[in-house]
């Protein structure tokens, strides 16, 4: 993984300032976290189990049962570029750096574009990857526009990959209602909005085809 924030203990040691005296804005994690109840002691004495209520809770919250639990978005970000032969991938010039890093690492040809350039070049790309809203610029894309892009990409066997790690406050823009349609992959994470980054929990949604 790239260095992209969160190294608070190292910074505290380097500058001699206690970790509790820092205001860490580097990770984009909500500092007002979800009120987690105390965990029972036996929570630490067994492995995680299927059908423990996690899938049902996620399906209710996201409004979709077509969800694959992953250890945060990061494993999906690293894996997706391995699932296609080298191709033409478009993304915004400024975006979460892990995305271009892993696509380029797997030999894909990257095109780093402005929002207008990306919209104009859809038909010359095999994969379009967006963070919605974009990190770090805040650019937003409505679901109707993204659905039209998905249709054009899918007609040629292409993908639309949408990282919705920061979209919880605007669910009307989510592409999750379109899950099951060809060529759409949606990434979600609970860490940012709920302030539960230590849980390393996220969701990947896509068609089974």
PDB file of C-alpha atoms in Angstrom:
ATOM      1  CA  UNK A   1       0.000   0.000   0.000  1.00  0.00           C
ATOM      2  CA  UNK A   2       0.984   3.594  -0.568  1.00  0.00           C
ATOM      3  CA  UNK A   3       1.592   6.037   2.262  1.00  0.00           C
ATOM      4  CA  UNK A   4      -1.613   8.061   2.486  1.00  0.00           C
ATOM      5  CA  UNK A   5      -2.047   9.131   6.075  1.00  0.00           C
ATOM      6  CA  UNK A   6      -2.718   7.531   9.405  1.00  0.00           C
ATOM      7  CA  UNK A   7       0.894   7.122  10.581  1.00  0.00           C
ATOM      8  CA  UNK A   8       0.180   8.963  13.805  1.00  0.00           C
ATOM      9  CA  UNK A   9       2.348   6.875  16.141  1.00  0.00           C
ATOM     10  CA  UNK A  10       5.369   7.332  13.889  1.00  0.00           C
ATOM     11  CA  UNK A  11       4.776  11.100  13.698  1.00  0.00           C
ATOM     12  CA  UNK A  12       4.363  11.280  17.478  1.00  0.00           C
ATOM     13  CA  UNK A  13       7.673   9.483  17.991  1.00  0.00           C
ATOM     14  CA  UNK A  14       9.498  11.570  15.363  1.00  0.00           C
ATOM     15  CA  UNK A  15       8.380  14.961  16.698  1.00  0.00           C
ATOM     16  CA  UNK A  16       8.133  14.077  20.389  1.00  0.00           C
ATOM     17  CA  UNK A  17       4.479  15.079  20.624  1.00  0.00           C
ATOM     18  CA  UNK A  18       2.113  12.608  22.358  1.00  0.00           C
ATOM     19  CA  UNK A  19      -0.379  10.982  19.995  1.00  0.00           C
ATOM     20  CA  UNK A  20      -3.280  12.356  22.066  1.00  0.00           C
ATOM     21  CA  UNK A  21      -2.184  15.943  21.339  1.00  0.00           C
ATOM     22  CA  UNK A  22      -2.530  15.617  17.538  1.00  0.00           C
ATOM     23  CA  UNK A  23      -5.529  16.473  15.362  1.00  0.00           C
ATOM     24  CA  UNK A  24      -5.150  13.854  12.607  1.00  0.00           C
ATOM     25  CA  UNK A  25      -6.916  14.921   9.401  1.00  0.00           C
ATOM     26  CA  UNK A  26      -4.943  12.599   7.144  1.00  0.00           C
ATOM     27  CA  UNK A  27      -7.305   9.647   6.843  1.00  0.00           C
ATOM     28  CA  UNK A  28     -10.727  11.139   6.104  1.00  0.00           C
ATOM     29  CA  UNK A  29     -12.226   9.112   8.967  1.00  0.00           C
ATOM     30  CA  UNK A  30     -15.151  10.649  10.863  1.00  0.00           C
ATOM     31  CA  UNK A  31     -13.774  11.592  14.322  1.00  0.00           C
ATOM     32  CA  UNK A  32     -17.293  11.324  15.782  1.00  0.00           C
ATOM     33  CA  UNK A  33     -17.520   7.561  15.599  1.00  0.00           C
ATOM     34  CA  UNK A  34     -20.555   5.313  15.954  1.00  0.00           C
ATOM     35  CA  UNK A  35     -21.269   4.576  19.654  1.00  0.00           C
ATOM     36  CA  UNK A  36     -19.971   1.006  19.873  1.00  0.00           C
ATOM     37  CA  UNK A  37     -21.318  -0.912  22.899  1.00  0.00           C
ATOM     38  CA  UNK A  38     -18.971  -2.882  25.176  1.00  0.00           C
ATOM     39  CA  UNK A  39     -17.905  -6.237  23.717  1.00  0.00           C
ATOM     40  CA  UNK A  40     -18.422  -9.400  25.726  1.00  0.00           C
ATOM     41  CA  UNK A  41     -15.330 -11.373  26.662  1.00  0.00           C
ATOM     42  CA  UNK A  42     -16.359 -14.362  24.544  1.00  0.00           C
ATOM     43  CA  UNK A  43     -16.185 -12.168  21.423  1.00  0.00           C
ATOM     44  CA  UNK A  44     -12.420 -12.750  21.522  1.00  0.00           C
ATOM     45  CA  UNK A  45     -12.695 -16.521  21.993  1.00  0.00           C
ATOM     46  CA  UNK A  46     -14.182 -17.604  18.655  1.00  0.00           C
ATOM     47  CA  UNK A  47     -13.620 -17.002  14.961  1.00  0.00           C
ATOM     48  CA  UNK A  48     -16.051 -14.830  12.989  1.00  0.00           C
ATOM     49  CA  UNK A  49     -19.004 -16.872  11.727  1.00  0.00           C
ATOM     50  CA  UNK A  50     -21.310 -16.732   8.741  1.00  0.00           C
ATOM     51  CA  UNK A  51     -24.971 -15.859   9.315  1.00  0.00           C
ATOM     52  CA  UNK A  52     -24.159 -13.873  12.453  1.00  0.00           C
ATOM     53  CA  UNK A  53     -26.373 -10.971  11.413  1.00  0.00           C
ATOM     54  CA  UNK A  54     -23.695  -8.944   9.591  1.00  0.00           C
ATOM     55  CA  UNK A  55     -25.020  -9.675   6.100  1.00  0.00           C
ATOM     56  CA  UNK A  56     -28.615  -8.937   7.111  1.00  0.00           C
ATOM     57  CA  UNK A  57     -27.660  -5.639   8.781  1.00  0.00           C
ATOM     58  CA  UNK A  58     -25.646  -4.564   5.740  1.00  0.00           C
ATOM     59  CA  UNK A  59     -28.447  -5.489   3.346  1.00  0.00           C
ATOM     60  CA  UNK A  60     -30.935  -3.443   5.358  1.00  0.00           C
ATOM     61  CA  UNK A  61     -28.650  -0.411   5.548  1.00  0.00           C
ATOM     62  CA  UNK A  62     -27.521  -0.416   1.907  1.00  0.00           C
ATOM     63  CA  UNK A  63     -30.880  -1.486   0.498  1.00  0.00           C
ATOM     64  CA  UNK A  64     -29.307  -4.384  -1.371  1.00  0.00           C
ATOM     65  CA  UNK A  65     -28.566  -7.992  -0.519  1.00  0.00           C
ATOM     66  CA  UNK A  66     -26.030  -8.329  -3.342  1.00  0.00           C
ATOM     67  CA  UNK A  67     -23.043  -7.590  -1.134  1.00  0.00           C
ATOM     68  CA  UNK A  68     -19.735  -9.357  -0.580  1.00  0.00           C
ATOM     69  CA  UNK A  69     -18.117  -8.582   2.773  1.00  0.00           C
ATOM     70  CA  UNK A  70     -14.429  -7.662   2.469  1.00  0.00           C
ATOM     71  CA  UNK A  71     -11.789  -6.395   4.899  1.00  0.00           C
ATOM     72  CA  UNK A  72     -12.370  -2.776   3.956  1.00  0.00           C
ATOM     73  CA  UNK A  73     -12.266  -1.488   0.373  1.00  0.00           C
ATOM     74  CA  UNK A  74      -8.517  -2.037   0.082  1.00  0.00           C
ATOM     75  CA  UNK A  75      -8.550  -5.759  -0.864  1.00  0.00           C
ATOM     76  CA  UNK A  76     -11.024  -5.047  -3.670  1.00  0.00           C
ATOM     77  CA  UNK A  77      -8.958  -2.086  -4.885  1.00  0.00           C
ATOM     78  CA  UNK A  78      -5.922  -4.371  -5.115  1.00  0.00           C
ATOM     79  CA  UNK A  79      -7.752  -7.305  -6.709  1.00  0.00           C
ATOM     80  CA  UNK A  80      -9.894  -5.684  -9.410  1.00  0.00           C
ATOM     81  CA  UNK A  81      -6.996  -4.772 -11.758  1.00  0.00           C
ATOM     82  CA  UNK A  82      -5.997  -8.470 -11.770  1.00  0.00           C
ATOM     83  CA  UNK A  83      -9.378  -9.513 -13.172  1.00  0.00           C
ATOM     84  CA  UNK A  84      -8.881  -7.929 -16.607  1.00  0.00           C
ATOM     85  CA  UNK A  85      -6.200  -8.192 -19.250  1.00  0.00           C
ATOM     86  CA  UNK A  86      -4.313  -4.895 -19.697  1.00  0.00           C
ATOM     87  CA  UNK A  87      -6.750  -2.329 -21.040  1.00  0.00           C
ATOM     88  CA  UNK A  88      -7.547   1.395 -21.194  1.00  0.00           C
ATOM     89  CA  UNK A  89      -8.621   2.757 -17.802  1.00  0.00           C
ATOM     90  CA  UNK A  90      -9.955   6.258 -17.225  1.00  0.00           C
ATOM     91  CA  UNK A  91     -10.105   8.026 -13.873  1.00  0.00           C
ATOM     92  CA  UNK A  92      -9.933  11.571 -12.570  1.00  0.00           C
ATOM     93  CA  UNK A  93      -6.582  13.328 -12.575  1.00  0.00           C
ATOM     94  CA  UNK A  94      -6.860  13.758  -8.795  1.00  0.00           C
ATOM     95  CA  UNK A  95      -8.280  10.741  -6.996  1.00  0.00           C
ATOM     96  CA  UNK A  96      -7.530   8.302  -4.173  1.00  0.00           C
ATOM     97  CA  UNK A  97      -3.976   7.242  -5.032  1.00  0.00           C
ATOM     98  CA  UNK A  98      -4.429   3.517  -4.353  1.00  0.00           C
ATOM     99  CA  UNK A  99      -6.645   3.177  -7.436  1.00  0.00           C
ATOM    100  CA  UNK A 100      -4.186   4.362 -10.126  1.00  0.00           C
ATOM    101  CA  UNK A 101      -1.304   2.713  -8.288  1.00  0.00           C
ATOM    102  CA  UNK A 102      -2.758  -0.795  -8.532  1.00  0.00           C
ATOM    103  CA  UNK A 103      -4.156  -0.490 -12.070  1.00  0.00           C
ATOM    104  CA  UNK A 104      -0.827   0.797 -13.354  1.00  0.00           C
ATOM    105  CA  UNK A 105       1.052  -1.881 -11.411  1.00  0.00           C
ATOM    106  CA  UNK A 106      -0.881  -4.555 -13.359  1.00  0.00           C
ATOM    107  CA  UNK A 107       0.077  -3.088 -16.738  1.00  0.00           C
ATOM    108  CA  UNK A 108      -3.099  -1.177 -17.599  1.00  0.00           C
ATOM    109  CA  UNK A 109      -2.925   2.043 -19.626  1.00  0.00           C
ATOM    110  CA  UNK A 110      -4.142   4.898 -17.430  1.00  0.00           C
ATOM    111  CA  UNK A 111      -5.788   8.110 -18.588  1.00  0.00           C
ATOM    112  CA  UNK A 112      -5.938  10.762 -15.844  1.00  0.00           C
ATOM    113  CA  UNK A 113      -8.674  13.172 -16.906  1.00  0.00           C
ATOM    114  CA  UNK A 114     -10.810  16.093 -15.804  1.00  0.00           C
ATOM    115  CA  UNK A 115     -14.535  15.369 -15.281  1.00  0.00           C
ATOM    116  CA  UNK A 116     -15.376  16.906 -18.674  1.00  0.00           C
ATOM    117  CA  UNK A 117     -12.611  14.976 -20.440  1.00  0.00           C
ATOM    118  CA  UNK A 118     -13.758  11.762 -18.818  1.00  0.00           C
ATOM    119  CA  UNK A 119     -17.341  12.300 -19.958  1.00  0.00           C
ATOM    120  CA  UNK A 120     -16.167  12.993 -23.517  1.00  0.00           C
ATOM    121  CA  UNK A 121     -13.893   9.950 -23.656  1.00  0.00           C
ATOM    122  CA  UNK A 122     -16.167   7.178 -22.334  1.00  0.00           C
ATOM    123  CA  UNK A 123     -16.332   5.373 -25.669  1.00  0.00           C
ATOM    124  CA  UNK A 124     -12.529   5.161 -25.923  1.00  0.00           C
ATOM    125  CA  UNK A 125     -12.132   3.475 -22.521  1.00  0.00           C
ATOM    126  CA  UNK A 126     -12.561  -0.087 -21.288  1.00  0.00           C
ATOM    127  CA  UNK A 127     -12.844   0.735 -17.594  1.00  0.00           C
ATOM    128  CA  UNK A 128     -13.967   3.939 -15.905  1.00  0.00           C
ATOM    129  CA  UNK A 129     -13.157   4.210 -12.206  1.00  0.00           C
ATOM    130  CA  UNK A 130     -14.617   6.962 -10.054  1.00  0.00           C
ATOM    131  CA  UNK A 131     -14.736   7.873  -6.407  1.00  0.00           C
ATOM    132  CA  UNK A 132     -18.154   9.409  -5.813  1.00  0.00           C
ATOM    133  CA  UNK A 133     -17.826  11.872  -4.212  1.00  0.00           C
ATOM    134  CA  UNK A 134     -14.262  12.131  -5.369  1.00  0.00           C
ATOM    135  CA  UNK A 135     -11.423  12.075  -2.878  1.00  0.00           C
ATOM    136  CA  UNK A 136      -9.875  14.676  -2.583  1.00  0.00           C
ATOM    137  CA  UNK A 137     -11.701  17.133  -4.881  1.00  0.00           C
ATOM    138  CA  UNK A 138     -15.310  16.473  -3.829  1.00  0.00           C
ATOM    139  CA  UNK A 139     -16.567  16.142  -7.438  1.00  0.00           C
ATOM    140  CA  UNK A 140     -20.017  14.496  -7.484  1.00  0.00           C
ATOM    141  CA  UNK A 141     -21.694  12.390 -10.176  1.00  0.00           C
ATOM    142  CA  UNK A 142     -25.422  11.678 -10.182  1.00  0.00           C
ATOM    143  CA  UNK A 143     -26.664   8.140 -10.596  1.00  0.00           C
ATOM    144  CA  UNK A 144     -28.502   8.798 -13.871  1.00  0.00           C
ATOM    145  CA  UNK A 145     -25.294   9.992 -15.536  1.00  0.00           C
ATOM    146  CA  UNK A 146     -23.316   7.042 -14.205  1.00  0.00           C
ATOM    147  CA  UNK A 147     -25.987   4.605 -15.374  1.00  0.00           C
ATOM    148  CA  UNK A 148     -25.701   5.999 -18.904  1.00  0.00           C
ATOM    149  CA  UNK A 149     -21.927   5.514 -18.725  1.00  0.00           C
ATOM    150  CA  UNK A 150     -22.381   1.956 -17.456  1.00  0.00           C
ATOM    151  CA  UNK A 151     -24.617   1.109 -20.409  1.00  0.00           C
ATOM    152  CA  UNK A 152     -22.093   2.417 -22.936  1.00  0.00           C
ATOM    153  CA  UNK A 153     -19.202   0.606 -21.265  1.00  0.00           C
ATOM    154  CA  UNK A 154     -21.097  -2.671 -20.774  1.00  0.00           C
ATOM    155  CA  UNK A 155     -22.091  -2.750 -24.450  1.00  0.00           C
ATOM    156  CA  UNK A 156     -18.374  -3.274 -25.195  1.00  0.00           C
ATOM    157  CA  UNK A 157     -17.629  -5.563 -22.249  1.00  0.00           C
ATOM    158  CA  UNK A 158     -16.341  -2.656 -20.153  1.00  0.00           C
ATOM    159  CA  UNK A 159     -16.664  -1.843 -16.475  1.00  0.00           C
ATOM    160  CA  UNK A 160     -17.824   1.107 -14.425  1.00  0.00           C
ATOM    161  CA  UNK A 161     -16.183   0.911 -10.987  1.00  0.00           C
ATOM    162  CA  UNK A 162     -17.579   3.339  -8.400  1.00  0.00           C
ATOM    163  CA  UNK A 163     -15.904   3.757  -5.017  1.00  0.00           C
ATOM    164  CA  UNK A 164     -18.606   5.130  -2.722  1.00  0.00           C
ATOM    165  CA  UNK A 165     -16.529   5.260   0.473  1.00  0.00           C
ATOM    166  CA  UNK A 166     -17.751   8.814   1.229  1.00  0.00           C
ATOM    167  CA  UNK A 167     -21.307   8.592  -0.134  1.00  0.00           C
ATOM    168  CA  UNK A 168     -23.267   7.633   3.008  1.00  0.00           C
ATOM    169  CA  UNK A 169     -24.532  11.192   3.465  1.00  0.00           C
ATOM    170  CA  UNK A 170     -26.043  11.253  -0.062  1.00  0.00           C
ATOM    171  CA  UNK A 171     -27.533   7.787  -0.711  1.00  0.00           C
ATOM    172  CA  UNK A 172     -29.648   9.143  -3.566  1.00  0.00           C
ATOM    173  CA  UNK A 173     -26.472   9.210  -5.693  1.00  0.00           C
ATOM    174  CA  UNK A 174     -25.559   5.578  -4.990  1.00  0.00           C
ATOM    175  CA  UNK A 175     -25.296   3.058  -7.804  1.00  0.00           C
ATOM    176  CA  UNK A 176     -26.309   0.181  -5.501  1.00  0.00           C
ATOM    177  CA  UNK A 177     -29.895   0.144  -6.875  1.00  0.00           C
ATOM    178  CA  UNK A 178     -28.370  -0.764 -10.260  1.00  0.00           C
ATOM    179  CA  UNK A 179     -26.341  -3.699  -8.949  1.00  0.00           C
ATOM    180  CA  UNK A 180     -26.901  -6.818 -11.032  1.00  0.00           C
ATOM    181  CA  UNK A 181     -26.639  -4.951 -14.316  1.00  0.00           C
ATOM    182  CA  UNK A 182     -23.620  -5.863 -16.464  1.00  0.00           C
ATOM    183  CA  UNK A 183     -20.338  -4.035 -15.999  1.00  0.00           C
ATOM    184  CA  UNK A 184     -21.061  -2.340 -12.665  1.00  0.00           C
ATOM    185  CA  UNK A 185     -18.897  -2.732  -9.556  1.00  0.00           C
ATOM    186  CA  UNK A 186     -19.551  -0.677  -6.407  1.00  0.00           C
ATOM    187  CA  UNK A 187     -17.241  -0.425  -3.391  1.00  0.00           C
ATOM    188  CA  UNK A 188     -18.480   0.686   0.024  1.00  0.00           C
ATOM    189  CA  UNK A 189     -16.692   1.088   3.353  1.00  0.00           C
ATOM    190  CA  UNK A 190     -18.001   1.579   6.878  1.00  0.00           C
ATOM    191  CA  UNK A 191     -14.754   3.064   8.152  1.00  0.00           C
ATOM    192  CA  UNK A 192     -15.041   6.639   6.875  1.00  0.00           C
ATOM    193  CA  UNK A 193     -18.610   7.639   7.671  1.00  0.00           C
ATOM    194  CA  UNK A 194     -19.091   5.636  10.862  1.00  0.00           C
ATOM    195  CA  UNK A 195     -15.598   6.286  12.211  1.00  0.00           C
ATOM    196  CA  UNK A 196     -14.916   2.548  12.573  1.00  0.00           C
ATOM    197  CA  UNK A 197     -11.728   2.314  10.532  1.00  0.00           C
ATOM    198  CA  UNK A 198     -10.222  -0.241  12.914  1.00  0.00           C
ATOM    199  CA  UNK A 199     -12.912  -2.756  11.974  1.00  0.00           C
ATOM    200  CA  UNK A 200     -11.559  -3.032   8.404  1.00  0.00           C
ATOM    201  CA  UNK A 201     -15.004  -3.807   7.041  1.00  0.00           C
ATOM    202  CA  UNK A 202     -16.415  -2.988   3.639  1.00  0.00           C
ATOM    203  CA  UNK A 203     -18.647  -4.247   0.846  1.00  0.00           C
ATOM    204  CA  UNK A 204     -18.157  -5.039  -2.828  1.00  0.00           C
ATOM    205  CA  UNK A 205     -21.186  -5.318  -5.102  1.00  0.00           C
ATOM    206  CA  UNK A 206     -21.287  -6.531  -8.704  1.00  0.00           C
ATOM    207  CA  UNK A 207     -23.093  -8.752 -11.151  1.00  0.00           C
ATOM    208  CA  UNK A 208     -22.355 -12.463 -10.826  1.00  0.00           C
ATOM    209  CA  UNK A 209     -21.593 -12.647 -14.568  1.00  0.00           C
TER     210      UNK A 209
END
